[in-house]
Amino acid sequence: MIKNAQIHFNDAGTPVADSFDDVYFSNDDGLAESHYVFYTQNHIDERLQNHGKDRFVIAETGFGTGLNFLNAWYHFNQRSKDACVNQLHFVSFEKYPIHIDDLVKALQAWPTLAPLAEKLCQQYPMALEGCHRLEFDDGQVTLDLWFGDIHDNLPQLSFEQAGFVDAWFLDGFAPSKNPDMWQQSLFDAMANMSRDNATLATFTAAGFVRRGLQDAGFDCKKVKGFGRKREMVIGTLNRANKNYNTPAYYSTTPRKLESIAIIGGGIASSCLLYHLSKRNLGATLFCQDDALAKGASHNRQGALYPNLQADHTPSSELYAHSFLYAKRLYQHIASTGYHFAHDWCGVLLQSVNEAKRAQHQNLAEKATWPHDLIHAVDAKQASVIANTTLPYGGLYIPEAGWLNPAEVTQAVFDAAHALKAVSTYFNTDIQKLEKTESGWLLHGEDNTFGPFSDVFVCGGEHSDRFEQTKHIPLHGVRGQVSHIDAGEESQKLNTVLCHKGYFTPAMNGQHCMGATFEKNSKSREVKAEDNAVNRAQLERFYKDTDLAASLGEITSAKAAVRSCFNDHLPMLGQVQHNDEFCSAFANLRKGKHYGFGKPALPYQGIHIVTGFGARGLCSAPLATEHLVATLLGEARPLSERVHQAIHPARLLVRDLIRSKI
Ligand code: SAM
């Protein structure tokens, strides 16, 4: 677990890091220094004019108070009207994130930046290691905050050949105060991540830094430093090198996403549309139902919380960051006037049996996760949180809650539509995808649509119905959620309870409880026996409680089919052709990670987006953002190991390595 920075403010009011004994910015006009050293010496203003791309990417070592970020954002907003760049993407690394209270105080020094600082502070995340993607101004400005030591995070970044960074702000405390950071491995990684003509600027003129950057491939020179400082260093990488973190078998062919079809109308489709719209990309949505969210996204109340294990596994990392990202997205959408019923009332994971108790205790003892994200509570504390007497303690996730999945699916869709018009075809069952010279045609029962350059198959349990996707080993797990009348005591419940299933606070006089798990069924029929199972389970776990005793009748229920993979992770990315893939990467069978062929891509342009199980509300927002960023060759928000964990080739790669296929 990472720690927040320990800081104090010196007599000049400048924040000082105790562990480095150094100031975050200069005592005399830190803002002017930041602007001169990093912004001006990277020639950002000129480059926003003639970059030749829509998005400009700055990467920084040491986020600190965010002054460099805010200054870059401020000047990006002042760019001239004919600038070709419309999106600013700032990627920053921070070993010791400043606590939010210190951040607010530190940023008070800059009145001109106050409106931007306020937006930053509203979204500033808890000290969880890994990448936090924050978005501002409807996605025009993106901030990736990689919390943790930069040397731990650099190998985690997911990127392919040719890099993605346009300018480096090589900050960090002085090399003499922070020698661990200023290493050749940092300079090499900077070069690996850089695009053609990437630049760098750093306040230090230390000879070993300049030589190290030169060894990494940057042409460097000394220029006049800020104010009384004699010198600083700037550099350019003329040509991107050929290094990468993503191996060829997990690579993605870049797409322009010129004309986009989305099949399916659940939360994944809405999120995907939102990420496309904020990039000014339009799309057409096809849905077999008469409205959005009639499939697995249709419960009345869905719990939103991360599925965390005791260890920092790829799955836990996905869910932890997805949860924080999803909450930021939903909060943003709610704050811009789109309605969906929800309550950030927390979620209590209850230790209802010995296995759960041991699991919860293990997670609490390992302390992998920040206290603010999840922490242990005893039965007394749980009862106070829940506002009713509970027999168990467990784990509490205070930032979590519930929301109405269908309404939030609609709200995200509406927000996307407001940014860029979306065309919709409801009651349209796409049955076949056909490749033509000009793109993919979508054949419905009576009509043919297209051609489209790209088709995203977000059809939940139906995603494997096409010739091109039928090999995807998806299975459906039917689940039924029952609606039960609240009683006097149960009305008091203040938080979501998770036992083996879940039980929500009452909405309009009813609780949601469930859900059942029935493998290999694709039926959406409601069954009376499933209601009985849900009730019996709740009564078994809460048998002597006033809460259970006060409950009334089950009056209705909803059933849906969750789409799942055996490894319980979603799947997002370009659809592989199994035979082509296996022959190109046959060397994996021999344990060789080289000598690969180039697989033919007969399904190029078809992307699978499915397998969210019962966790789509949590994982769909960030996973779909990662997919869009990956396809467009942008900086990716998920780490390389999570990129691999959700990649469509993962099952093939695993089987090839084990020589099973
Ligand atoms: N750019 C910052 C700003 O605009 O406020 C000021 C940066 S401050 C001078 C240096 C920052 O680098 C500190 O926040 C420190 O915690 C961070 N840092 C130092 N060593 C690091 C490392 N190995 N990995 C990531 N961050 C590091």
XYZ file of C-alpha atoms and ligand atoms in Angstrom:
688
model
C 0.000 0.000 0.000
C 1.326 3.464 -0.817
C 1.477 6.344 1.631
C 0.339 9.933 1.394
C 3.067 12.580 1.404
C 4.037 14.006 4.778
C 4.323 17.727 4.203
C 4.554 21.044 5.988
C 4.316 24.603 4.759
C 7.459 26.778 5.167
C 7.557 30.465 6.142
C 6.986 31.490 2.519
C 3.842 29.309 2.490
C 5.455 26.829 0.075
C 4.733 23.121 0.668
C 7.794 21.080 1.639
C 8.005 17.263 1.469
C 9.350 15.925 4.766
C 10.796 12.731 3.299
C 12.787 14.601 0.647
C 13.386 17.821 2.572
C 12.652 19.767 -0.598
C 10.036 22.261 -1.778
C 7.309 21.259 -4.244
C 7.824 24.486 -6.158
C 10.066 27.510 -5.936
C 9.570 29.958 -3.056
C 9.712 32.819 -5.555
C 6.897 32.477 -8.043
C 6.612 28.739 -8.525
C 3.942 29.229 -11.165
C 6.204 31.380 -13.364
C 8.979 28.820 -12.938
C 6.689 25.912 -13.841
C 5.529 27.798 -16.916
C 9.024 28.704 -18.071
C 10.801 25.433 -17.373
C 8.226 22.905 -18.442
C 5.613 24.542 -20.632
C 7.627 27.109 -22.566
C 10.768 25.037 -22.969
C 8.695 22.205 -24.457
C 7.222 24.793 -26.894
C 3.732 23.599 -26.086
C 1.893 26.690 -27.370
C 3.416 26.382 -30.841
C 2.857 22.644 -30.902
C -0.833 22.928 -30.049
C -1.043 24.925 -33.284
C 0.661 22.504 -35.634
C 0.798 19.125 -33.899
C -1.025 17.361 -36.739
C -3.041 15.348 -34.232
C -6.144 16.017 -32.205
C -4.601 15.039 -28.882
C -1.403 16.287 -27.263
C 0.150 14.096 -24.591
C 2.343 15.418 -21.796
C 3.949 13.051 -19.289
C 5.407 14.181 -15.991
C 7.554 12.668 -13.279
C 6.204 13.782 -9.895
C 2.645 15.168 -9.812
C 3.129 16.794 -6.416
C 0.601 19.611 -6.065
C -0.459 19.395 -9.699
C 0.869 22.869 -10.455
C 2.426 21.824 -13.777
C -0.774 20.071 -14.777
C -2.984 23.028 -13.890
C -0.701 25.446 -15.696
C -0.704 23.265 -18.823
C -4.504 22.975 -18.660
C -4.854 26.751 -18.167
C -2.730 27.505 -21.249
C -4.396 24.742 -23.265
C -7.685 26.552 -22.599
C -6.133 29.795 -23.904
C -4.951 28.188 -27.171
C -5.875 30.011 -30.332
C -9.063 29.083 -32.151
C -7.241 27.590 -35.123
C -5.133 25.233 -32.983
C -5.337 21.704 -34.350
C -5.186 20.100 -30.908
C -8.528 19.700 -29.148
C -7.613 17.295 -26.391
C -4.959 17.516 -23.735
C -3.826 14.300 -22.097
C -1.563 14.622 -19.076
C 0.031 11.485 -17.628
C 1.727 11.976 -14.273
C 3.463 9.707 -11.767
C 3.453 10.248 -8.025
C 5.102 8.124 -5.340
C 3.564 9.906 -2.349
C 0.219 11.486 -3.289
C -0.456 14.649 -1.369
C -3.459 14.336 0.934
C -6.485 16.189 -0.406
C -6.475 18.655 2.533
C -2.855 19.592 1.798
C -3.596 19.829 -1.900
C -6.434 22.283 -1.351
C -4.192 24.393 0.861
C -1.186 24.293 -1.502
C -3.244 25.324 -4.519
C -4.686 28.363 -2.748
C -1.432 30.094 -3.714
C -2.594 30.432 -7.354
C -5.760 32.546 -7.774
C -5.604 32.404 -11.582
C -5.762 28.626 -11.444
C -8.525 28.496 -8.818
C -11.402 27.299 -11.061
C -9.256 24.492 -12.465
C -7.813 23.636 -9.060
C -11.339 23.261 -7.728
C -12.203 20.785 -10.480
C -9.020 18.837 -9.772
C -9.697 18.692 -6.040
C -13.260 17.471 -6.627
C -11.981 14.413 -8.465
C -8.628 13.901 -6.735
C -8.499 10.197 -5.844
C -7.590 8.266 -2.724
C -4.046 6.891 -2.342
C -4.585 3.666 -4.263
C -1.609 2.532 -6.321
C -2.025 2.331 -10.086
C -3.634 4.545 -12.688
C -6.528 6.866 -11.870
C -8.023 8.353 -15.024
C -9.674 11.700 -14.335
C -11.577 13.555 -17.035
C -12.413 17.228 -17.197
C -14.376 19.475 -19.530
C -16.365 16.622 -21.098
C -13.237 14.624 -21.775
C -11.276 17.408 -23.506
C -8.719 17.158 -20.734
C -7.609 13.800 -19.360
C -5.341 13.286 -16.379
C -3.844 9.859 -15.714
C -2.489 9.823 -12.193
C -0.217 6.831 -11.684
C 0.171 6.535 -7.936
C 3.217 4.604 -6.719
C 6.940 4.730 -7.377
C 7.535 5.591 -11.019
C 10.010 2.716 -11.234
C 7.265 0.287 -10.223
C 4.713 1.829 -12.568
C 6.761 2.237 -15.752
C 6.851 -1.522 -16.474
C 3.098 -1.584 -15.802
C 2.205 0.872 -18.544
C 0.500 -0.728 -21.492
C 1.832 0.555 -24.829
C 3.038 -0.667 -28.167
C 5.765 0.395 -30.568
C 6.041 4.067 -31.547
C 5.081 5.409 -28.115
C 2.423 7.919 -27.141
C 4.092 10.833 -25.290
C 4.711 14.180 -27.033
C 6.397 16.148 -24.237
C 8.055 15.268 -20.950
C 8.025 17.413 -17.839
C 10.998 15.816 -16.086
C 10.282 17.081 -12.591
C 10.898 15.407 -9.231
C 12.917 16.695 -6.347
C 16.531 17.636 -7.008
C 18.701 14.635 -7.995
C 20.813 15.166 -4.865
C 17.685 14.849 -2.669
C 16.012 12.083 -4.654
C 18.741 9.966 -6.285
C 16.531 6.853 -6.479
C 14.287 8.437 -9.089
C 16.959 9.816 -11.425
C 18.095 6.505 -12.893
C 19.013 5.385 -16.388
C 15.993 3.036 -16.348
C 13.766 6.130 -16.081
C 15.450 7.863 -19.019
C 15.219 4.691 -21.117
C 11.538 4.236 -20.300
C 10.898 7.878 -21.227
C 12.408 7.222 -24.644
C 10.401 4.005 -25.069
C 7.145 5.816 -24.364
C 7.925 8.771 -26.636
C 6.548 9.401 -30.084
C 8.594 10.816 -32.994
C 9.786 14.341 -32.144
C 8.877 14.099 -28.481
C 10.575 16.745 -26.359
C 11.625 17.010 -22.739
C 12.455 19.776 -20.316
C 13.947 19.520 -16.848
C 14.972 22.085 -14.264
C 18.212 20.287 -13.440
C 21.413 20.721 -15.380
C 23.114 17.792 -13.626
C 25.595 16.214 -16.029
C 24.582 12.611 -15.341
C 20.954 13.430 -16.122
C 21.856 15.001 -19.470
C 24.181 12.133 -20.364
C 21.600 9.546 -19.295
C 18.939 11.160 -21.456
C 21.369 11.243 -24.359
C 22.169 7.572 -23.874
C 18.446 6.876 -23.988
C 18.246 8.550 -27.397
C 17.311 12.167 -26.679
C 19.319 15.006 -28.274
C 19.910 17.284 -25.311
C 21.180 20.780 -24.778
C 21.513 23.262 -21.962
C 19.471 26.441 -22.049
C 19.100 29.371 -19.664
C 17.369 28.352 -16.431
C 14.536 30.229 -14.712
C 15.313 33.459 -12.829
C 18.633 33.255 -11.095
C 19.237 29.660 -12.238
C 21.981 29.536 -14.823
C 21.043 26.426 -16.751
C 18.455 23.756 -17.378
C 18.222 20.954 -19.953
C 15.908 20.358 -22.873
C 15.901 17.515 -25.380
C 14.219 15.912 -28.377
C 13.769 12.327 -29.476
C 13.715 12.570 -33.244
C 12.513 9.055 -33.906
C 10.479 6.783 -31.677
C 12.374 3.619 -30.807
C 10.960 0.144 -31.291
C 10.441 -0.812 -27.642
C 7.064 -1.694 -26.157
C 5.467 -3.240 -23.098
C 2.613 -5.061 -24.851
C 3.750 -8.313 -26.497
C 2.727 -8.970 -30.112
C 0.087 -11.521 -29.107
C -1.721 -8.904 -27.019
C -1.314 -6.094 -29.517
C -4.102 -4.104 -31.153
C -4.182 -2.882 -34.718
C -4.921 0.854 -34.537
C -8.270 1.905 -35.959
C -9.592 5.233 -37.146
C -13.137 4.291 -36.072
C -14.591 6.057 -39.106
C -18.093 4.580 -38.962
C -19.169 2.700 -35.891
C -21.957 0.232 -35.143
C -22.724 -0.934 -31.629
C -24.828 -4.039 -31.125
C -26.546 -4.220 -27.736
C -28.269 -1.796 -25.403
C -26.820 -2.349 -21.931
C -24.467 -0.416 -19.715
C -21.412 -1.420 -21.791
C -22.961 0.050 -24.948
C -23.844 3.308 -23.209
C -20.369 3.669 -21.744
C -18.770 2.911 -25.071
C -20.949 5.525 -26.743
C -20.018 8.057 -24.100
C -16.287 7.524 -24.643
C -16.729 7.786 -28.408
C -18.891 10.899 -28.155
C -16.460 12.779 -25.951
C -13.876 12.131 -28.689
C -16.349 13.547 -31.215
C -16.939 10.134 -32.802
C -20.528 9.316 -33.729
C -22.056 5.832 -33.717
C -25.188 3.868 -34.552
C -26.710 1.612 -31.923
C -28.694 -1.543 -32.691
C -30.758 -3.152 -29.966
C -33.048 -6.168 -30.249
C -35.285 -4.858 -27.436
C -37.600 -1.847 -27.561
C -35.487 0.210 -25.152
C -32.088 0.279 -23.493
C -31.194 -1.942 -20.537
C -33.676 -4.758 -20.958
C -31.009 -7.423 -20.461
C -28.624 -7.841 -17.541
C -28.716 -4.064 -16.856
C -32.379 -4.023 -15.854
C -32.513 -4.610 -12.076
C -34.185 -1.926 -9.996
C -31.199 -1.499 -7.720
C -27.719 -2.750 -8.545
C -24.918 -2.552 -6.011
C -21.802 -0.717 -7.167
C -18.689 -1.850 -5.330
C -15.322 -3.350 -6.226
C -14.737 -7.081 -6.051
C -11.452 -7.112 -4.111
C -9.232 -10.002 -3.153
C -6.729 -9.884 -0.317
C -3.852 -9.579 -2.796
C -3.215 -7.049 -5.495
C -4.198 -9.401 -8.325
C -4.955 -8.194 -11.865
C -8.639 -8.858 -11.207
C -8.661 -6.802 -7.996
C -6.714 -4.044 -9.691
C -9.277 -3.954 -12.501
C -12.194 -3.749 -10.090
C -10.616 -1.273 -7.668
C -9.809 1.254 -10.389
C -12.968 0.512 -12.339
C -15.028 1.232 -9.253
C -13.437 4.630 -8.616
C -13.656 5.548 -12.305
C -17.279 4.384 -12.577
C -18.264 6.435 -9.555
C -16.584 9.552 -10.978
C -18.367 9.028 -14.299
C -21.788 8.470 -12.739
C -21.346 11.405 -10.379
C -20.361 13.621 -13.285
C -23.391 12.537 -15.264
C -25.689 13.131 -12.299
C -24.128 16.557 -11.694
C -24.840 17.600 -15.279
C -28.555 17.029 -14.801
C -29.187 13.441 -15.926
C -31.360 11.615 -13.447
C -30.957 8.081 -12.151
C -31.999 6.754 -8.772
C -28.932 6.066 -6.648
C -27.489 6.346 -3.177
C -23.802 6.357 -2.215
C -24.761 4.657 1.027
C -21.804 2.253 1.284
C -21.744 -1.525 1.006
C -21.212 -3.940 3.888
C -19.701 -7.309 2.999
C -21.008 -9.485 5.786
C -19.040 -12.356 7.332
C -22.068 -14.641 7.233
C -20.154 -17.911 7.568
C -16.721 -19.184 8.509
C -15.386 -19.114 4.950
C -16.427 -15.475 4.501
C -15.084 -14.546 7.909
C -11.668 -16.021 7.090
C -11.653 -14.357 3.695
C -12.541 -10.961 5.163
C -10.030 -11.290 7.969
C -7.292 -12.182 5.496
C -8.095 -9.119 3.391
C -8.079 -6.850 6.434
C -4.794 -8.267 7.748
C -2.976 -8.033 4.434
C -3.923 -4.345 4.225
C -3.372 -4.253 0.475
C -6.062 -1.632 0.005
C -6.443 1.897 1.398
C -8.613 2.171 4.502
C -10.768 4.685 2.615
C -11.566 2.008 0.056
C -12.313 -0.940 2.323
C -11.857 -1.758 5.995
C -12.918 -4.253 8.618
C -15.852 -3.602 10.943
C -17.233 -5.683 13.790
C -20.918 -6.511 14.204
C -21.471 -3.472 16.426
C -19.897 -1.075 13.947
C -21.747 -2.756 11.088
C -25.026 -2.282 12.947
C -24.335 1.414 13.453
C -23.518 1.833 9.760
C -26.600 -0.146 8.722
C -28.872 1.570 11.264
C -30.294 -1.790 12.287
C -28.895 -4.638 14.377
C -26.821 -7.061 12.338
C -25.347 -10.328 13.596
C -22.114 -10.048 11.615
C -19.154 -7.814 11.085
C -17.213 -7.918 7.858
C -15.771 -5.381 5.468
C -17.138 -1.931 4.749
C -16.758 -0.065 1.462
C -17.847 3.467 2.346
C -17.655 4.958 -1.164
C -19.894 2.273 -2.652
C -23.681 2.230 -2.966
C -26.495 1.268 -5.280
C -27.962 2.708 -8.418
C -30.773 1.933 -10.788
C -28.971 0.221 -13.674
C -31.576 0.880 -16.340
C -31.786 4.568 -15.460
C -28.031 4.974 -15.315
C -27.694 3.180 -18.671
C -30.171 5.680 -20.118
C -28.478 8.634 -18.402
C -25.038 7.716 -19.765
C -26.594 7.240 -23.189
C -28.304 10.656 -22.993
C -25.065 12.310 -21.905
C -23.280 10.691 -24.859
C -26.018 11.757 -27.242
C -25.767 15.348 -26.008
C -22.053 15.389 -26.858
C -22.460 13.777 -30.277
C -25.696 12.590 -31.827
C -26.202 8.819 -31.718
C -28.492 7.037 -34.205
C -30.554 4.230 -32.726
C -32.406 1.236 -34.123
C -34.496 -0.494 -31.459
C -36.444 -3.727 -32.047
C -33.694 -4.571 -34.477
C -32.203 -7.994 -34.191
C -28.875 -8.156 -36.007
C -28.406 -11.730 -37.132
C -25.385 -11.723 -39.379
C -22.230 -9.710 -39.983
C -20.877 -9.668 -43.510
C -17.510 -8.394 -44.611
C -17.419 -6.347 -47.828
C -14.769 -4.244 -49.532
C -16.251 -1.097 -48.048
C -16.751 -2.411 -44.507
C -19.056 -4.577 -42.408
C -22.720 -4.995 -43.272
C -25.186 -5.769 -40.491
C -28.068 -7.961 -41.561
C -31.260 -7.718 -39.550
C -34.451 -9.688 -40.118
C -35.740 -7.331 -42.801
C -33.001 -4.772 -43.329
C -29.319 -4.453 -43.976
C -27.294 -1.662 -42.402
C -23.870 -0.302 -43.139
C -21.184 -0.542 -44.237
C -19.371 0.190 -40.972
C -15.629 0.306 -40.457
C -16.032 -1.002 -36.892
C -18.631 -3.105 -35.133
C -18.700 -3.450 -31.345
C -20.544 -6.541 -30.215
C -21.919 -5.708 -26.771
C -24.723 -8.225 -26.855
C -24.264 -9.761 -23.422
C -25.109 -13.442 -23.518
C -25.948 -13.177 -27.235
C -22.499 -11.913 -28.195
C -21.402 -15.312 -29.495
C -24.235 -15.641 -32.008
C -22.285 -14.467 -35.065
C -20.117 -16.583 -37.317
C -17.167 -14.360 -36.369
C -17.766 -14.588 -32.609
C -19.138 -18.105 -32.188
C -15.779 -19.462 -30.978
C -15.781 -17.122 -27.980
C -16.293 -19.347 -24.904
C -18.983 -17.258 -23.309
C -21.599 -18.713 -21.027
C -24.789 -17.338 -19.614
C -25.617 -17.396 -15.922
C -29.248 -16.658 -15.240
C -30.007 -14.608 -12.147
C -33.257 -13.585 -10.501
C -33.658 -10.633 -8.155
C -36.798 -10.484 -5.973
C -38.596 -7.347 -4.800
C -39.836 -7.616 -1.239
C -42.022 -5.233 0.761
C -40.112 -3.341 3.429
C -41.230 -3.457 7.069
C -40.799 -0.887 9.820
C -37.343 -2.153 10.819
C -36.063 -2.959 7.335
C -37.007 0.578 6.211
C -34.245 1.815 8.484
C -31.515 -0.041 6.577
C -28.964 2.526 5.489
C -26.471 0.564 3.437
C -26.311 -2.338 0.983
C -25.744 -5.731 2.604
C -23.814 -8.424 0.750
C -24.052 -11.906 2.241
C -23.878 -14.557 -0.482
C -26.217 -12.386 -2.460
C -27.242 -8.800 -1.806
C -29.995 -6.866 -0.036
C -30.553 -3.177 -0.735
C -31.997 -0.342 1.319
C -35.655 0.142 0.438
C -36.603 2.191 -2.590
C -40.280 3.121 -2.868
C -41.097 0.740 -0.022
C -39.332 -2.317 -1.458
C -35.938 -3.957 -1.166
C -34.127 -5.812 -3.932
C -32.706 -9.130 -2.853
C -30.963 -11.902 -4.660
C -29.643 -13.023 -6.818
C -29.837 -16.606 -7.936
C -27.135 -18.212 -10.099
C -28.216 -20.702 -12.724
C -25.573 -21.757 -15.212
C -26.227 -22.393 -18.879
C -29.687 -20.886 -18.939
C -30.640 -18.030 -21.229
C -34.210 -17.643 -19.933
C -35.495 -14.292 -18.695
C -38.664 -15.914 -17.259
C -39.376 -15.121 -13.620
C -39.719 -18.276 -11.475
C -41.627 -18.563 -8.194
C -39.096 -21.078 -6.847
C -36.275 -18.573 -7.338
C -38.123 -16.044 -5.195
C -38.368 -18.729 -2.526
C -34.605 -19.375 -2.805
C -33.837 -15.670 -2.364
C -36.101 -15.388 0.647
C -34.806 -18.567 2.258
C -31.216 -17.408 1.850
C -31.906 -14.068 3.515
C -33.836 -15.705 6.339
C -31.077 -18.250 6.885
C -28.392 -15.586 7.279
C -30.493 -13.072 9.214
C -32.842 -15.446 11.032
C -33.034 -13.777 14.430
C -32.943 -10.183 13.268
C -35.688 -7.590 13.470
C -34.744 -6.699 9.906
C -35.732 -10.104 8.495
C -38.735 -10.421 10.810
C -40.168 -7.136 9.582
C -40.133 -8.014 5.884
C -43.386 -8.346 3.967
C -44.181 -10.251 0.780
C -42.257 -10.685 -2.428
C -44.469 -8.993 -4.982
C -42.371 -9.126 -8.138
C -38.996 -10.123 -9.517
C -36.715 -9.688 -12.482
C -34.600 -12.304 -14.164
C -31.749 -11.770 -16.576
C -28.783 -13.592 -17.983
C -25.289 -12.461 -17.126
C -22.583 -13.102 -19.675
C -19.505 -14.702 -18.128
C -16.160 -16.276 -18.852
C -14.623 -19.018 -16.750
C -11.984 -16.649 -15.396
C -14.709 -14.214 -14.210
C -13.228 -11.328 -16.193
C -14.803 -9.353 -19.003
C -13.475 -9.531 -22.553
C -12.811 -6.454 -24.653
C -10.867 -6.123 -27.874
C -10.511 -7.130 -31.468
C -12.000 -10.502 -32.300
C -9.302 -13.049 -33.148
C -9.457 -15.713 -35.775
C -8.362 -18.715 -33.731
C -6.515 -20.652 -36.439
C -4.687 -17.595 -37.760
C -3.742 -16.590 -34.249
C -2.452 -20.010 -33.265
C -0.314 -20.410 -36.349
C 1.187 -16.904 -35.994
C 2.051 -17.411 -32.320
C 2.828 -21.140 -32.470
C 6.211 -20.480 -30.848
C 4.407 -19.906 -27.545
C 3.926 -23.684 -27.438
C 7.706 -24.024 -27.240
C 8.017 -21.342 -24.584
C 9.523 -18.928 -27.131
C 8.387 -15.344 -27.012
C 9.914 -14.427 -30.377
C 9.863 -15.556 -33.984
C 6.173 -14.875 -34.396
C 4.323 -14.556 -37.673
C 1.841 -11.817 -38.463
C -1.665 -13.228 -38.088
C -4.114 -12.547 -40.896
C -7.026 -10.554 -39.488
C -10.153 -11.638 -41.332
C -12.311 -10.166 -38.562
C -10.534 -6.842 -38.398
C -13.019 -4.171 -37.351
C -15.113 -6.473 -35.139
C -14.641 -5.902 -31.436
C -16.057 -7.961 -28.600
C -17.264 -6.196 -25.449
C -18.851 -8.669 -23.085
C -18.450 -11.000 -20.097
C -19.140 -8.405 -17.407
C -21.072 -10.955 -15.345
C -22.931 -9.251 -12.524
C -20.321 -6.486 -12.377
C -20.946 -4.433 -15.497
C -21.990 -1.328 -13.553
C -18.546 -1.361 -11.998
C -16.253 -2.575 -14.764
C -17.889 -1.401 -17.997
C -17.036 2.326 -17.750
C -13.253 1.948 -17.439
C -12.897 -1.206 -19.548
C -14.686 0.432 -22.495
C -12.580 3.590 -22.063
C -9.478 1.395 -22.173
C -10.695 -0.272 -25.362
C -11.366 3.020 -27.153
C -8.034 4.484 -26.022
C -6.229 1.338 -27.181
C -7.867 1.298 -30.598
C -7.040 4.967 -31.144
C -3.400 4.557 -30.058
C -3.832 6.809 -27.013
C -2.384 6.409 -23.527
C -4.214 3.524 -21.865
C -5.779 3.712 -18.415
C -5.372 0.045 -17.500
C -2.014 -1.482 -16.704
C -0.407 -4.006 -19.018
C -1.306 -6.968 -16.823
C -4.958 -5.896 -16.698
C -4.889 -5.187 -20.447
C -3.819 -8.805 -20.898
C -6.332 -10.102 -18.355
C -9.294 -8.718 -20.354
C -7.816 -9.227 -23.836
C -9.735 -11.571 -26.180
C -6.533 -13.552 -26.891
C -5.901 -14.426 -23.248
C -7.495 -17.859 -23.349
C -5.703 -18.791 -26.566
C -2.367 -17.556 -25.216
C -2.833 -19.559 -22.028
C -3.683 -22.708 -23.961
C -0.796 -22.229 -26.395
C 1.666 -21.781 -23.541
C 0.355 -24.970 -21.938
C 0.475 -26.710 -25.339
C -3.195 -27.543 -24.944
C -4.033 -26.413 -28.465
N 5.288 18.711 -10.547
C 4.903 19.031 -9.209
C 3.928 20.162 -9.145
O 3.539 20.637 -10.229
O 3.494 20.490 -8.064
C 6.015 19.230 -8.261
C 6.793 18.003 -8.147
S 7.731 17.869 -6.686
C 9.095 18.907 -6.975
C 8.407 16.259 -6.959
C 7.395 15.139 -6.846
O 7.987 13.951 -7.311
C 6.964 14.877 -5.418
O 5.584 14.929 -5.317
C 7.495 13.495 -5.121
O 6.705 12.765 -4.221
C 7.525 12.890 -6.512
N 8.447 11.773 -6.620
C 9.694 11.678 -6.115
N 10.244 10.489 -6.402
C 9.335 9.805 -7.106
C 9.297 8.510 -7.672
N 10.323 7.682 -7.562
N 8.176 8.131 -8.317
C 7.119 8.970 -8.435
N 7.100 10.203 -7.902
C 8.188 10.632 -7.253
